[in-house]
Amino acid sequence: MSDTITTDAPATEAASHGVLLSDAAAGKVASLLEQEGRDDLRLRLAVQPGGCSGLIYQLYFDERLLDGDVTAEFDGVEVVVDKMSVPYLDGATIDFEDTIQKQGFTIDNPNAQGSCACGDSFH
């Protein structure tokens, strides 16, 4: 006999790639996709070598799904992470800020041990 557990997870619960998308970020992404008139794009988050601390984030729209990609959906927004980036991003949260001081997406990553002064790269 086996038990099956079903939950109605909120949009900010972790998915298989471990990246979270806040409600504010999901709303902004959906708005941007609507402005573009595209429903075939996904939000891709990746980690690449570079920057003064060793690694940089890449956050962009992508219509492709590559071998080994891991996806999760948050309020209708699909977030894709490639298999090489998953270990660096497990537990990271993508948020969107819109204040008088700052507007844009932010990534809070508990795996980052440090970052550079400009905040564009981490290690």
PDB file of C-alpha atoms in Angstrom:
ATOM      1  CA  MET A   1       0.000   0.000   0.000  1.00  0.00           C
ATOM      2  CA  SER A   2       1.407   3.400  -0.925  1.00  0.00           C
ATOM      3  CA  ASP A   3       0.319   6.861   0.064  1.00  0.00           C
ATOM      4  CA  THR A   4       0.066   9.683  -2.430  1.00  0.00           C
ATOM      5  CA  ILE A   5       0.383  13.217  -1.166  1.00  0.00           C
ATOM      6  CA  THR A   6      -1.119  16.001  -3.221  1.00  0.00           C
ATOM      7  CA  THR A   7      -0.594  19.644  -2.388  1.00  0.00           C
ATOM      8  CA  ASP A   8      -1.774  22.862  -3.946  1.00  0.00           C
ATOM      9  CA  ALA A   9       1.554  24.661  -3.896  1.00  0.00           C
ATOM     10  CA  PRO A  10       1.632  28.465  -4.089  1.00  0.00           C
ATOM     11  CA  ALA A  11       3.539  30.132  -6.934  1.00  0.00           C
ATOM     12  CA  THR A  12       6.611  30.665  -4.774  1.00  0.00           C
ATOM     13  CA  GLU A  13       7.170  26.994  -3.853  1.00  0.00           C
ATOM     14  CA  ALA A  14      10.361  25.311  -5.042  1.00  0.00           C
ATOM     15  CA  ALA A  15      10.206  23.230  -8.203  1.00  0.00           C
ATOM     16  CA  SER A  16      12.501  20.487  -9.454  1.00  0.00           C
ATOM     17  CA  HIS A  17      15.271  22.923 -10.401  1.00  0.00           C
ATOM     18  CA  GLY A  18      14.978  24.662  -7.043  1.00  0.00           C
ATOM     19  CA  VAL A  19      14.576  28.173  -8.459  1.00  0.00           C
ATOM     20  CA  LEU A  20      11.682  30.241  -7.148  1.00  0.00           C
ATOM     21  CA  LEU A  21       9.872  33.010  -9.015  1.00  0.00           C
ATOM     22  CA  SER A  22       8.135  35.547  -6.802  1.00  0.00           C
ATOM     23  CA  ASP A  23       4.599  36.649  -7.590  1.00  0.00           C
ATOM     24  CA  ALA A  24       5.902  40.132  -8.492  1.00  0.00           C
ATOM     25  CA  ALA A  25       8.450  38.676 -10.924  1.00  0.00           C
ATOM     26  CA  ALA A  26       5.885  36.307 -12.464  1.00  0.00           C
ATOM     27  CA  GLY A  27       3.536  39.241 -12.986  1.00  0.00           C
ATOM     28  CA  LYS A  28       6.230  41.347 -14.643  1.00  0.00           C
ATOM     29  CA  VAL A  29       7.337  38.499 -16.925  1.00  0.00           C
ATOM     30  CA  ALA A  30       3.725  37.837 -17.950  1.00  0.00           C
ATOM     31  CA  SER A  31       3.269  41.542 -18.659  1.00  0.00           C
ATOM     32  CA  LEU A  32       6.424  41.680 -20.811  1.00  0.00           C
ATOM     33  CA  LEU A  33       5.359  38.599 -22.774  1.00  0.00           C
ATOM     34  CA  GLU A  34       1.916  40.096 -23.325  1.00  0.00           C
ATOM     35  CA  GLN A  35       3.481  43.348 -24.600  1.00  0.00           C
ATOM     36  CA  GLU A  36       5.567  41.317 -27.054  1.00  0.00           C
ATOM     37  CA  GLY A  37       2.520  39.332 -28.149  1.00  0.00           C
ATOM     38  CA  ARG A  38       4.413  36.079 -27.605  1.00  0.00           C
ATOM     39  CA  ASP A  39       3.177  32.966 -25.868  1.00  0.00           C
ATOM     40  CA  ASP A  40       6.005  30.692 -27.026  1.00  0.00           C
ATOM     41  CA  LEU A  41       8.742  32.142 -24.787  1.00  0.00           C
ATOM     42  CA  ARG A  42      10.097  30.928 -21.455  1.00  0.00           C
ATOM     43  CA  LEU A  43      12.179  32.737 -18.865  1.00  0.00           C
ATOM     44  CA  ARG A  44      15.647  31.176 -18.848  1.00  0.00           C
ATOM     45  CA  LEU A  45      18.046  31.548 -15.917  1.00  0.00           C
ATOM     46  CA  ALA A  46      21.599  30.330 -16.394  1.00  0.00           C
ATOM     47  CA  VAL A  47      25.014  30.650 -14.799  1.00  0.00           C
ATOM     48  CA  GLN A  48      28.023  31.287 -17.050  1.00  0.00           C
ATOM     49  CA  PRO A  49      31.735  31.804 -16.364  1.00  0.00           C
ATOM     50  CA  GLY A  50      32.643  35.486 -16.300  1.00  0.00           C
ATOM     51  CA  GLY A  51      32.608  38.677 -14.302  1.00  0.00           C
ATOM     52  CA  CYS A  52      35.140  39.708 -11.712  1.00  0.00           C
ATOM     53  CA  SER A  53      33.975  37.081  -9.184  1.00  0.00           C
ATOM     54  CA  GLY A  54      33.945  34.127 -11.563  1.00  0.00           C
ATOM     55  CA  LEU A  55      30.272  33.511 -12.443  1.00  0.00           C
ATOM     56  CA  ILE A  56      27.524  35.677 -13.897  1.00  0.00           C
ATOM     57  CA  TYR A  57      23.772  35.226 -14.173  1.00  0.00           C
ATOM     58  CA  GLN A  58      21.975  35.266 -17.485  1.00  0.00           C
ATOM     59  CA  LEU A  59      18.246  35.982 -17.407  1.00  0.00           C
ATOM     60  CA  TYR A  60      16.463  36.153 -20.752  1.00  0.00           C
ATOM     61  CA  PHE A  61      13.514  34.951 -22.805  1.00  0.00           C
ATOM     62  CA  ASP A  62      14.084  31.795 -24.827  1.00  0.00           C
ATOM     63  CA  GLU A  63      11.862  29.873 -27.197  1.00  0.00           C
ATOM     64  CA  ARG A  64      14.092  26.779 -27.131  1.00  0.00           C
ATOM     65  CA  LEU A  65      14.097  23.792 -24.810  1.00  0.00           C
ATOM     66  CA  LEU A  66      17.488  22.097 -24.762  1.00  0.00           C
ATOM     67  CA  ASP A  67      18.467  18.568 -23.764  1.00  0.00           C
ATOM     68  CA  GLY A  68      18.637  18.355 -19.980  1.00  0.00           C
ATOM     69  CA  ASP A  69      16.687  21.561 -19.325  1.00  0.00           C
ATOM     70  CA  VAL A  70      14.595  21.561 -16.165  1.00  0.00           C
ATOM     71  CA  THR A  71      11.390  23.596 -16.138  1.00  0.00           C
ATOM     72  CA  ALA A  72       8.834  24.780 -13.617  1.00  0.00           C
ATOM     73  CA  GLU A  73       5.761  26.947 -13.982  1.00  0.00           C
ATOM     74  CA  PHE A  74       4.798  29.849 -11.728  1.00  0.00           C
ATOM     75  CA  ASP A  75       1.430  31.527 -12.367  1.00  0.00           C
ATOM     76  CA  GLY A  76       1.599  30.624 -16.044  1.00  0.00           C
ATOM     77  CA  VAL A  77       5.260  31.654 -16.467  1.00  0.00           C
ATOM     78  CA  GLU A  78       7.642  28.842 -17.369  1.00  0.00           C
ATOM     79  CA  VAL A  79      11.138  29.109 -15.854  1.00  0.00           C
ATOM     80  CA  VAL A  80      13.888  27.045 -17.503  1.00  0.00           C
ATOM     81  CA  VAL A  81      17.307  26.182 -16.046  1.00  0.00           C
ATOM     82  CA  ASP A  82      19.946  24.164 -17.904  1.00  0.00           C
ATOM     83  CA  LYS A  83      21.312  21.056 -16.184  1.00  0.00           C
ATOM     84  CA  MET A  84      24.776  22.570 -15.635  1.00  0.00           C
ATOM     85  CA  SER A  85      23.340  25.630 -13.825  1.00  0.00           C
ATOM     86  CA  VAL A  86      20.953  23.742 -11.507  1.00  0.00           C
ATOM     87  CA  PRO A  87      23.515  23.081  -8.714  1.00  0.00           C
ATOM     88  CA  TYR A  88      24.508  26.765  -8.629  1.00  0.00           C
ATOM     89  CA  LEU A  89      20.897  27.973  -8.504  1.00  0.00           C
ATOM     90  CA  ASP A  90      19.140  25.567  -6.120  1.00  0.00           C
ATOM     91  CA  GLY A  91      17.153  27.726  -3.700  1.00  0.00           C
ATOM     92  CA  ALA A  92      17.652  30.973  -5.646  1.00  0.00           C
ATOM     93  CA  THR A  93      14.743  33.408  -5.878  1.00  0.00           C
ATOM     94  CA  ILE A  94      14.031  35.671  -8.836  1.00  0.00           C
ATOM     95  CA  ASP A  95      12.172  38.805  -7.761  1.00  0.00           C
ATOM     96  CA  PHE A  96      11.161  42.067  -9.383  1.00  0.00           C
ATOM     97  CA  GLU A  97      11.586  45.427  -7.674  1.00  0.00           C
ATOM     98  CA  ASP A  98       9.832  48.589  -8.758  1.00  0.00           C
ATOM     99  CA  THR A  99      10.727  51.426  -6.425  1.00  0.00           C
ATOM    100  CA  ILE A 100      11.854  55.005  -6.820  1.00  0.00           C
ATOM    101  CA  GLN A 101      15.456  53.844  -6.298  1.00  0.00           C
ATOM    102  CA  LYS A 102      15.501  50.712  -8.422  1.00  0.00           C
ATOM    103  CA  GLN A 103      13.541  48.885 -11.081  1.00  0.00           C
ATOM    104  CA  GLY A 104      14.477  45.458 -12.333  1.00  0.00           C
ATOM    105  CA  PHE A 105      14.846  41.776 -11.666  1.00  0.00           C
ATOM    106  CA  THR A 106      16.966  40.589  -8.758  1.00  0.00           C
ATOM    107  CA  ILE A 107      18.355  37.141  -7.955  1.00  0.00           C
ATOM    108  CA  ASP A 108      18.837  36.138  -4.339  1.00  0.00           C
ATOM    109  CA  ASN A 109      21.070  33.062  -4.372  1.00  0.00           C
ATOM    110  CA  PRO A 110      21.961  31.285  -1.106  1.00  0.00           C
ATOM    111  CA  ASN A 111      24.710  29.375  -2.967  1.00  0.00           C
ATOM    112  CA  ALA A 112      26.723  32.518  -3.716  1.00  0.00           C
ATOM    113  CA  GLN A 113      29.641  32.726  -1.293  1.00  0.00           C
ATOM    114  CA  GLY A 114      30.483  36.277  -2.286  1.00  0.00           C
ATOM    115  CA  SER A 115      29.988  38.822  -5.024  1.00  0.00           C
ATOM    116  CA  CYS A 116      31.821  41.703  -6.625  1.00  0.00           C
ATOM    117  CA  ALA A 117      31.250  45.360  -5.791  1.00  0.00           C
ATOM    118  CA  CYS A 118      29.128  45.912  -8.882  1.00  0.00           C
ATOM    119  CA  GLY A 119      26.866  42.985  -7.946  1.00  0.00           C
ATOM    120  CA  ASP A 120      26.902  41.459 -11.427  1.00  0.00           C
ATOM    121  CA  SER A 121      28.938  38.372 -10.614  1.00  0.00           C
ATOM    122  CA  PHE A 122      29.402  35.894  -7.781  1.00  0.00           C
ATOM    123  CA  HIS A 123      31.441  32.926  -6.630  1.00  0.00           C
TER     124      HIS A 123
END
